Amino acid sequence: HKRIEKELWERTFEIFFEEQLNKRHKDRTLFNKKDLLFLRYIYSKTVPAFSNDSEVSYHLDHIIPVEVLKERAQQIGGLPISAVGNLCLLSADLNQDKDDDLIPEYLSKLSGAKGKKAKKEIEDSIFMEVSQIPSIRKNISEDTYKNFLKDRHIILKSKFYEQYFVD
């Protein structure tokens, strides 16, 4: 195998993430194969979802729910609702329990050990602290949302480098 230099990875990710930010969705969309492949690489070493012996089912979830972004997206001609920076794998049970709540809203409804367990699972899945997620339900600004995506893209790129020994 020929080693791919970090500089080439950097350019590739710069183009990929710029494409992500330029997506204009007004509602839920199908995920494209390139995005799913990238997420599979990110999660294949952190979540047992791709293991044949996993007893847990996983769902691809929007960190900031489609229902939260949809109204604003329709007002301004679209937002990158399904950008990879807004996607994560959550256990099916947790995802269904969370429903269309923002993660901070959902966690505020839980208490004790259940709340701590859910927070840990979510933070392990999104590779960031819950406090870094915008908790604006109505009229999130495009800048706020895109800044969240940019921050998450940096985290995802770092996770990729860490897992695949890119230095």
mmCIF file of C-alpha atoms in Angstrom, residues 15-152:
data_model
loop_
_atom_site.group_PDB
_atom_site.id
_atom_site.type_symbol
_atom_site.label_atom_id
_atom_site.label_comp_id
_atom_site.label_asym_id
_atom_site.label_seq_id
_atom_site.Cartn_x
_atom_site.Cartn_y
_atom_site.Cartn_z
ATOM 1 C CA ILE A 15 -13.479 19.853 -0.601
ATOM 2 C CA PHE A 16 -15.768 17.255 1.000
ATOM 3 C CA PHE A 17 -16.751 19.476 3.926
ATOM 4 C CA GLU A 18 -17.247 22.515 1.671
ATOM 5 C CA GLU A 19 -19.654 20.418 -0.420
ATOM 6 C CA GLN A 20 -21.432 19.484 2.805
ATOM 7 C CA LEU A 21 -21.912 23.121 3.827
ATOM 8 C CA ASN A 22 -23.246 24.046 0.382
ATOM 9 C CA LYS A 23 -26.067 21.486 0.431
ATOM 10 C CA ARG A 24 -29.510 23.078 0.365
ATOM 11 C CA HIS A 25 -32.202 20.825 1.831
ATOM 12 C CA LYS A 26 -35.680 21.990 2.774
ATOM 13 C CA ASP A 27 -36.758 18.689 4.317
ATOM 14 C CA ARG A 28 -35.531 15.183 5.088
ATOM 15 C CA THR A 29 -33.445 13.793 2.229
ATOM 16 C CA LEU A 30 -31.934 10.476 1.305
ATOM 17 C CA PHE A 31 -28.332 10.051 2.346
ATOM 18 C CA ASN A 32 -25.848 9.797 -0.497
ATOM 19 C CA LYS A 33 -23.381 6.925 -0.748
ATOM 20 C CA LYS A 34 -20.272 9.067 -0.259
ATOM 21 C CA ASP A 35 -21.627 10.463 3.017
ATOM 22 C CA LEU A 36 -22.629 7.011 4.235
ATOM 23 C CA LEU A 37 -19.206 5.623 3.354
ATOM 24 C CA PHE A 38 -17.484 8.402 5.293
ATOM 25 C CA LEU A 39 -19.713 7.806 8.331
ATOM 26 C CA ARG A 40 -19.104 4.078 8.101
ATOM 27 C CA TYR A 41 -15.354 4.707 8.311
ATOM 28 C CA ILE A 42 -15.843 7.022 11.297
ATOM 29 C CA TYR A 43 -18.125 4.694 13.232
ATOM 30 C CA SER A 44 -16.715 1.308 12.244
ATOM 31 C CA LYS A 45 -14.054 1.461 14.943
ATOM 32 C CA THR A 46 -16.155 3.110 17.649
ATOM 33 C CA VAL A 47 -19.635 1.567 17.487
ATOM 34 C CA PRO A 48 -20.392 -2.154 17.242
ATOM 35 C CA ALA A 49 -23.152 -1.456 14.688
ATOM 36 C CA PHE A 50 -21.109 -3.002 11.895
ATOM 37 C CA SER A 51 -20.170 -6.099 13.844
ATOM 38 C CA ASN A 52 -22.050 -9.310 13.143
ATOM 39 C CA ASP A 53 -22.226 -10.104 16.851
ATOM 40 C CA SER A 54 -23.711 -6.772 17.954
ATOM 41 C CA GLU A 55 -26.975 -7.207 19.823
ATOM 42 C CA VAL A 56 -27.787 -3.495 19.601
ATOM 43 C CA SER A 57 -29.494 -1.885 16.609
ATOM 44 C CA TYR A 58 -28.378 1.559 15.533
ATOM 45 C CA HIS A 59 -30.017 4.389 13.643
ATOM 46 C CA LEU A 60 -28.459 7.205 11.705
ATOM 47 C CA ASP A 61 -29.736 10.271 13.535
ATOM 48 C CA HIS A 62 -29.726 14.006 12.896
ATOM 49 C CA ILE A 63 -28.024 15.674 15.872
ATOM 50 C CA ILE A 64 -30.155 18.760 15.296
ATOM 51 C CA PRO A 65 -33.451 17.189 14.242
ATOM 52 C CA VAL A 66 -34.910 17.668 10.771
ATOM 53 C CA GLU A 67 -38.092 19.053 12.341
ATOM 54 C CA VAL A 68 -36.081 21.797 14.075
ATOM 55 C CA LEU A 69 -34.255 22.797 10.889
ATOM 56 C CA LYS A 70 -37.026 22.313 8.334
ATOM 57 C CA GLU A 71 -39.061 25.484 8.976
ATOM 58 C CA ARG A 72 -35.971 27.709 8.909
ATOM 59 C CA ALA A 73 -34.628 25.927 5.825
ATOM 60 C CA GLN A 74 -37.854 26.590 3.941
ATOM 61 C CA GLN A 75 -37.707 30.284 4.896
ATOM 62 C CA ILE A 76 -34.167 30.806 3.578
ATOM 63 C CA GLY A 77 -34.029 28.473 0.589
ATOM 64 C CA GLY A 78 -32.473 25.481 2.312
ATOM 65 C CA LEU A 79 -29.889 24.375 4.848
ATOM 66 C CA PRO A 80 -27.451 21.437 4.820
ATOM 67 C CA ILE A 81 -29.863 19.443 7.019
ATOM 68 C CA SER A 82 -28.269 16.068 6.242
ATOM 69 C CA ALA A 83 -24.634 17.185 6.157
ATOM 70 C CA VAL A 84 -22.386 14.557 7.751
ATOM 71 C CA GLY A 85 -21.624 17.031 10.538
ATOM 72 C CA ASN A 86 -25.251 16.778 11.627
ATOM 73 C CA LEU A 87 -25.366 12.975 11.555
ATOM 74 C CA CYS A 88 -24.421 10.355 14.118
ATOM 75 C CA LEU A 89 -25.169 6.752 15.003
ATOM 76 C CA LEU A 90 -27.339 6.283 18.086
ATOM 77 C CA SER A 91 -28.763 3.092 19.467
ATOM 78 C CA ALA A 92 -32.250 2.554 18.069
ATOM 79 C CA ASP A 93 -33.777 2.636 21.558
ATOM 80 C CA LEU A 94 -32.174 5.955 22.448
ATOM 81 C CA ASN A 95 -32.989 7.497 19.067
ATOM 82 C CA GLN A 96 -36.646 6.481 19.292
ATOM 83 C CA ASP A 97 -36.885 7.720 22.879
ATOM 84 C CA LYS A 98 -35.303 11.065 21.914
ATOM 85 C CA ASP A 99 -37.661 11.426 18.930
ATOM 86 C CA ASP A 100 -37.555 15.019 17.575
ATOM 87 C CA ASP A 101 -36.218 16.580 20.770
ATOM 88 C CA LEU A 102 -33.010 18.541 20.679
ATOM 89 C CA ILE A 103 -30.434 16.533 22.624
ATOM 90 C CA PRO A 104 -30.258 19.061 25.516
ATOM 91 C CA GLU A 105 -34.095 19.040 25.747
ATOM 92 C CA TYR A 106 -34.170 15.265 25.782
ATOM 93 C CA LEU A 107 -31.519 14.978 28.473
ATOM 94 C CA SER A 108 -33.284 17.566 30.646
ATOM 95 C CA LYS A 109 -36.299 15.202 30.789
ATOM 96 C CA LEU A 110 -34.181 12.386 32.205
ATOM 97 C CA SER A 111 -32.802 12.072 35.688
ATOM 98 C CA GLY A 112 -30.374 10.008 37.681
ATOM 99 C CA ALA A 113 -28.597 7.022 36.199
ATOM 100 C CA LYS A 114 -30.763 6.981 33.047
ATOM 101 C CA GLY A 115 -29.822 10.589 32.270
ATOM 102 C CA LYS A 116 -26.114 9.994 32.885
ATOM 103 C CA LYS A 117 -26.141 6.849 30.754
ATOM 104 C CA ALA A 118 -27.953 8.596 27.881
ATOM 105 C CA LYS A 119 -25.614 11.601 28.033
ATOM 106 C CA LYS A 120 -22.543 9.340 27.924
ATOM 107 C CA GLU A 121 -23.902 7.336 24.980
ATOM 108 C CA ILE A 122 -24.732 10.524 23.071
ATOM 109 C CA GLU A 123 -21.380 12.177 23.751
ATOM 110 C CA ASP A 124 -19.557 8.982 22.801
ATOM 111 C CA SER A 125 -21.550 8.897 19.567
ATOM 112 C CA ILE A 126 -21.157 12.543 18.555
ATOM 113 C CA PHE A 127 -17.517 12.828 19.762
ATOM 114 C CA MET A 128 -18.263 16.118 21.521
ATOM 115 C CA GLU A 129 -19.921 17.435 24.639
ATOM 116 C CA VAL A 130 -23.658 18.021 24.596
ATOM 117 C CA SER A 131 -23.013 21.637 25.617
ATOM 118 C CA GLN A 132 -21.473 22.243 22.161
ATOM 119 C CA ILE A 133 -24.786 21.570 20.397
ATOM 120 C CA PRO A 134 -26.890 24.656 19.647
ATOM 121 C CA SER A 135 -30.102 24.359 21.639
ATOM 122 C CA ILE A 136 -32.146 26.798 19.570
ATOM 123 C CA ARG A 137 -35.479 25.272 18.601
ATOM 124 C CA LYS A 138 -37.016 28.185 16.674
ATOM 125 C CA ASN A 139 -35.357 30.099 13.855
ATOM 126 C CA ILE A 140 -31.800 28.873 14.280
ATOM 127 C CA SER A 141 -29.626 31.181 12.210
ATOM 128 C CA GLU A 142 -27.783 29.817 9.225
ATOM 129 C CA ASP A 143 -24.488 31.060 10.730
ATOM 130 C CA THR A 144 -25.104 29.312 14.055
ATOM 131 C CA TYR A 145 -25.975 26.051 12.330
ATOM 132 C CA LYS A 146 -23.066 26.196 9.866
ATOM 133 C CA ASN A 147 -20.619 27.046 12.672
ATOM 134 C CA PHE A 148 -21.834 23.941 14.511
ATOM 135 C CA LEU A 149 -21.269 21.890 11.330
ATOM 136 C CA LYS A 150 -17.777 23.342 10.854
ATOM 137 C CA ASP A 151 -16.872 22.470 14.455
ATOM 138 C CA ARG A 152 -18.187 18.950 14.019
#
